[in-house]
Short mmCIF file of C-alpha atoms in Angstrom, two decimals:
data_model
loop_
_atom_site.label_atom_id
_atom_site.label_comp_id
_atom_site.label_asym_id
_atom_site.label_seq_id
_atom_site.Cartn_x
_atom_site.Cartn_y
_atom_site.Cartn_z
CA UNK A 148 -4.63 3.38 15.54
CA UNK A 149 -3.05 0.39 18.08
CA UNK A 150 -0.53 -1.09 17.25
CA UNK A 151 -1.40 -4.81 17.57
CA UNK A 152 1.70 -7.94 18.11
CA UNK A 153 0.76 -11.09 16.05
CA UNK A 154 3.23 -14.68 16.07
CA UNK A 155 4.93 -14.66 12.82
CA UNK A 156 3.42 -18.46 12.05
CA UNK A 157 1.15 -21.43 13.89
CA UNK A 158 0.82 -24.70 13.03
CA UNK A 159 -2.60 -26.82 13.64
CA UNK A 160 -3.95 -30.35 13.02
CA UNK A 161 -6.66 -30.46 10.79
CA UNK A 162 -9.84 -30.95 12.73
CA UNK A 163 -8.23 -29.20 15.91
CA UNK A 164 -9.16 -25.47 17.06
CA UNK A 165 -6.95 -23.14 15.72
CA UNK A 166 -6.24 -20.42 18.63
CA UNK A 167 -4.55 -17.45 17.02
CA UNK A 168 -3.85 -14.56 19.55
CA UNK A 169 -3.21 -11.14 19.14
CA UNK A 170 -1.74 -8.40 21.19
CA UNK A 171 -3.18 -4.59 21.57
CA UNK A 172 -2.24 -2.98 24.93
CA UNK A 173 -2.70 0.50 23.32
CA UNK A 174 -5.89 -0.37 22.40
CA UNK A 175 -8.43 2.80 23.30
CA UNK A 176 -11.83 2.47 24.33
CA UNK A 177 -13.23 3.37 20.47
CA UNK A 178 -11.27 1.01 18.71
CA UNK A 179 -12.99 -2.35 17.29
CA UNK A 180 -10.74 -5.37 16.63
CA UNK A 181 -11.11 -6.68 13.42
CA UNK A 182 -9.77 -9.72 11.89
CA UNK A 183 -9.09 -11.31 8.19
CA UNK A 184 -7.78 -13.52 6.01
CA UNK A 185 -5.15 -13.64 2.86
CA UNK A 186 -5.33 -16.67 1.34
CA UNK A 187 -2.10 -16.73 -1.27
CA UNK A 188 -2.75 -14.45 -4.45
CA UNK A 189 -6.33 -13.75 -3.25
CA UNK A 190 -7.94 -10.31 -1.77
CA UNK A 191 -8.37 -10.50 2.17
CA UNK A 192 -11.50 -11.50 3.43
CA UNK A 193 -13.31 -10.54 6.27
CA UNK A 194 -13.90 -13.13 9.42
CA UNK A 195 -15.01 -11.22 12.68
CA UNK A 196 -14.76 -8.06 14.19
CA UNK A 197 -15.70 -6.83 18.09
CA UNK A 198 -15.84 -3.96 20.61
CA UNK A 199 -15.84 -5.35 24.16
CA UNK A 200 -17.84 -8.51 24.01
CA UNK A 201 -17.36 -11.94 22.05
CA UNK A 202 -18.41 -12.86 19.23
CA UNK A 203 -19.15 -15.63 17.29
CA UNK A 204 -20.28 -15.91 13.64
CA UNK A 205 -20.09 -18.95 11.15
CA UNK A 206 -17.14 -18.93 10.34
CA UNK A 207 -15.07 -18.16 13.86
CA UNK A 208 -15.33 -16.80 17.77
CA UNK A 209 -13.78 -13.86 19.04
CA UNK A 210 -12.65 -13.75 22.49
CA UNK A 211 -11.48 -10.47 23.93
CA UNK A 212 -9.97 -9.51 27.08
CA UNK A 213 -11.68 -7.63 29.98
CA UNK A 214 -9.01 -5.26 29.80
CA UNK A 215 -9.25 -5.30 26.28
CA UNK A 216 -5.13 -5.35 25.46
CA UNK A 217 -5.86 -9.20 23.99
CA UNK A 218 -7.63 -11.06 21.69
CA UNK A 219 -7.91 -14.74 20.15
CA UNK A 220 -9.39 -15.46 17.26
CA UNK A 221 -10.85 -19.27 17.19
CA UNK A 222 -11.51 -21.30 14.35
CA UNK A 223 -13.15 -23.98 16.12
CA UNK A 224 -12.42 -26.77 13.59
CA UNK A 225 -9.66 -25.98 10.98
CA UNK A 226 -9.55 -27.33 7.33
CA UNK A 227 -6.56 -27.33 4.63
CA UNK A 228 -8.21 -24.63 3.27
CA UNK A 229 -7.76 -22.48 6.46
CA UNK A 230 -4.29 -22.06 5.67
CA UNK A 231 -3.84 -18.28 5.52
CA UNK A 232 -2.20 -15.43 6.75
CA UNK A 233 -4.84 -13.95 9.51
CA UNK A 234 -4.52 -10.16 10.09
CA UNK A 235 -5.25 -8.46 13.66
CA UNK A 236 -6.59 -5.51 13.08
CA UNK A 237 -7.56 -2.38 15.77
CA UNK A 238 -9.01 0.66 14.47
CA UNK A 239 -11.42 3.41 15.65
CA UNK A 240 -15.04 2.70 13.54
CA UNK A 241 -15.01 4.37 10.17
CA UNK A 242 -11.43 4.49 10.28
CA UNK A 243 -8.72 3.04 7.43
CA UNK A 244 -7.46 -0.39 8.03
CA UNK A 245 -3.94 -0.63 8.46
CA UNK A 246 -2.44 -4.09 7.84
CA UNK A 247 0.35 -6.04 10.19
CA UNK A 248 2.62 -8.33 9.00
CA UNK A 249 0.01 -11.36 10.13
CA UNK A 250 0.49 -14.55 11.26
CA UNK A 251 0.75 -17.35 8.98
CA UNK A 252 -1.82 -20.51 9.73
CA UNK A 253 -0.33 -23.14 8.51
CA UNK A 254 -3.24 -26.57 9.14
CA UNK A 255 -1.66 -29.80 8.32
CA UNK A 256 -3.35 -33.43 7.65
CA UNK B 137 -24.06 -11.20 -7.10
CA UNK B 138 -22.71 -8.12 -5.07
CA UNK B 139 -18.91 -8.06 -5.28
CA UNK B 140 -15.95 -5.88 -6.79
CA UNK B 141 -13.97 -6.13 -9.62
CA UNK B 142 -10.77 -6.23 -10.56
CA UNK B 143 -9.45 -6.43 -14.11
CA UNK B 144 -7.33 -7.12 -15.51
CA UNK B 145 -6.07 -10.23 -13.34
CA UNK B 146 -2.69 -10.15 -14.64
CA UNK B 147 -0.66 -7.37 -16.55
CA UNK B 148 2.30 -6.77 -18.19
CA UNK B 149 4.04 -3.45 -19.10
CA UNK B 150 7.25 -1.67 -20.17
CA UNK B 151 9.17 0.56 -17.98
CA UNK B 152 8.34 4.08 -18.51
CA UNK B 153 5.03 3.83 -19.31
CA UNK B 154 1.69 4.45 -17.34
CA UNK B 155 -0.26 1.59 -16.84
CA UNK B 156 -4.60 1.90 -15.25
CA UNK B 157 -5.81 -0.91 -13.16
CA UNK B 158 -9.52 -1.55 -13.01
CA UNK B 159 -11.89 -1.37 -9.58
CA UNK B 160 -15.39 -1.51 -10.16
CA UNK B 161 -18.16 -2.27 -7.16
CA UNK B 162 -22.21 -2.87 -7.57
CA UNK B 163 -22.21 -2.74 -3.56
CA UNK B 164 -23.14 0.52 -3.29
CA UNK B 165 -20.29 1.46 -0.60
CA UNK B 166 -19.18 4.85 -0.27
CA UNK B 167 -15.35 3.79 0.23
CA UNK B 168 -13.17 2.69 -1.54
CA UNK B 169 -9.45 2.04 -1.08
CA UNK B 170 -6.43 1.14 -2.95
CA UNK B 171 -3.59 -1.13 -1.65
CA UNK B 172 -0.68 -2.76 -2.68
CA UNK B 173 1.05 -6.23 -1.76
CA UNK B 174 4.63 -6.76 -2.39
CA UNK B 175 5.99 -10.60 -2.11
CA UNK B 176 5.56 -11.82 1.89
CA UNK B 177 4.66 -8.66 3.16
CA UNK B 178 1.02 -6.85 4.48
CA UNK B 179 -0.82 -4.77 2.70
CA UNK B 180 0.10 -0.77 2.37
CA UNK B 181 -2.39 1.43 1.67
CA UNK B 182 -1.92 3.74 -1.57
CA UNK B 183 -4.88 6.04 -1.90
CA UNK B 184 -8.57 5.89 -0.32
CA UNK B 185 -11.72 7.73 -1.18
CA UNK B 186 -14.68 7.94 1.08
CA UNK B 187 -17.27 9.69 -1.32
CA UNK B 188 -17.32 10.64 -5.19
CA UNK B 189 -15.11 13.41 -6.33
CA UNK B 190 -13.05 13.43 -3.48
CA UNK B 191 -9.95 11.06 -2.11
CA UNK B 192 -6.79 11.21 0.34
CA UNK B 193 -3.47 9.84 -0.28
CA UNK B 194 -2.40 6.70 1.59
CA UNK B 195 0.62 5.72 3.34
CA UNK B 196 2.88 5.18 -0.31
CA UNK B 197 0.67 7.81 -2.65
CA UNK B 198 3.89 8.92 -4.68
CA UNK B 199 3.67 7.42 -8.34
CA UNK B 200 -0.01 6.95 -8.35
CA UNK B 201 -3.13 8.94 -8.83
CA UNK B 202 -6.80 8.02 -8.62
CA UNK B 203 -10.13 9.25 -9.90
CA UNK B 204 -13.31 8.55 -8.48
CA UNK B 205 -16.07 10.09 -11.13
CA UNK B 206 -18.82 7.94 -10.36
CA UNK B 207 -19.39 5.61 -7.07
CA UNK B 208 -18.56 2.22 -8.85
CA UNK B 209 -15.32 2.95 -9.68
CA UNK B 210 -12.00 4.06 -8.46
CA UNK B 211 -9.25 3.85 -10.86
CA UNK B 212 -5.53 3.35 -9.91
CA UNK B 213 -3.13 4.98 -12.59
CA UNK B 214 0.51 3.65 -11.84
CA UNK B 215 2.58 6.53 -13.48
CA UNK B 216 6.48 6.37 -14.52
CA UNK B 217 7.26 8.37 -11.74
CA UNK B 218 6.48 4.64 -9.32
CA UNK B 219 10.47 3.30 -8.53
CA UNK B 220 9.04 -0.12 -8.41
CA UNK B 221 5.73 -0.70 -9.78
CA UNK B 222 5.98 -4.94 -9.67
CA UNK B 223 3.37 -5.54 -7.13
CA UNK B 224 -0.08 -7.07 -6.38
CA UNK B 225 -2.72 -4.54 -6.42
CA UNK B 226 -5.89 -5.16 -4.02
CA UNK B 227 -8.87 -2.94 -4.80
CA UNK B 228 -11.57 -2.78 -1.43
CA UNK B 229 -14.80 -0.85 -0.57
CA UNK B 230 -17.01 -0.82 3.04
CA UNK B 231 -20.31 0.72 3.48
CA UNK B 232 -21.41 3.40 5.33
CA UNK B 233 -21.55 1.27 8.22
CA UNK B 234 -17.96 0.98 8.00
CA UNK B 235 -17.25 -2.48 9.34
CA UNK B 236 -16.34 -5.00 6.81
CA UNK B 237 -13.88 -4.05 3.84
CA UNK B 238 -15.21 -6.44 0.63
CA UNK B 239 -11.80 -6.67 -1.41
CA UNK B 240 -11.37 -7.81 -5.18
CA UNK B 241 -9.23 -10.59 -6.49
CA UNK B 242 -6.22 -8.22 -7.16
CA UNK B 243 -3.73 -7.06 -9.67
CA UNK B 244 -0.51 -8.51 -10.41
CA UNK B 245 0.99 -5.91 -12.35
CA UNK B 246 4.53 -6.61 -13.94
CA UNK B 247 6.70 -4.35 -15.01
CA UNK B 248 9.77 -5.24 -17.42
#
């Protein structure tokens, strides 16, 4: 699987988008990038995941690259209880996730 | 509701002994997966299992061992043989489809 490159931490504003990128420039062609959330002393929970194309769902966007080696994941208006560590995640379909370090979201009032 | 559980939520043992945490699923996935969480790190996968009666080891296997008898459930048996068992335990499972991993609550097994 890629190896993806996350920032250790982020601050944001509450009410302000929350831009968290992510790096995969070994991405291959058959690898999705998925991305979740660890909120402290809970299980990770699933937010988005893509091939090529954005995406959007209700609770984020996903904005890839044309080349593919990037990705941001938006959370277009970020509460307190966004505070999390966000995992980047690239992995063939069907394959095992493999977890990063993360970055730590840190949204303050 | 659909979901997986974990049990017991906390847990407390002695060295030297073996200690089972819980993972059951009424999701109907096919895999299910084991990992473990020590303090401000990711997660590292321990042992997987993508259909019944059969599983792989993960990236940190030695110490544990698994069953998976029936589809619901998927047992994690931290044996005496684990160095350092203290850790949170995440239990997950994905569908066929293979896209998004549902995870339980976790595990925070102590060992004294």
């Amino acid at each position: 699987d890629a190896k993806t490159t996350q920032p250790p931490s982020m601050d944001c504003a509450e009410g302000r988008a929350a831009n968290l990128p992510c790096n995969h420039s070994t991405i291959s062609g058959n690898e999705y990038v998925y991305w979740y959330r660890q909120i402290h002393s809970q299980g990770p929970q699933y937010i988005i995941h893509g091939l090529k194309n954005n995406e959007t769902n209700e609770m984020a966007s996903l904005i890839i690259t044309e080349d593919r080696k990037s990705s941001t994941l938006i959370l277009p208006h970020a509460t307190l209880r966004d505070t999390a560590v966000y995992y980047c995640i690239v992995r063939p379909y069907g394959n095992k996730l493999v977890f990063g370090a993360g970055t730590i979201l840190r949204v303050k009032s | 509701d659909g979901g997986i559980t974990q049990s017991p939520k906390y847990l407390f043992r002695k060295e030297g002994q073996n200690v089972t945490l819980s993972c059951e699923q009424n999701l109907n996935h096919d895999a299910m997966y084991w990992y473990r969480q020590d303090p401000g790190q990711g997660l590292r996968l321990i042992y997987y299992s993508q259909i019944v009666n059969d599983f792989q080891k993960g990236d940190i296997a030695e110490g544990y061992s698994v069953s998976r008898e029936k589809k619901e459930s998927f047992p994690l048996t931290v044996t005496s043989a684990q160095k350092n068992p203290t850790a949170f335990y995440l239990c997950a499972s994905v569908s066929s489809e293979g896209y998004g991993y549902t995870f339980g609550s976790g595990t925070r097994l102590t060992v004294v």
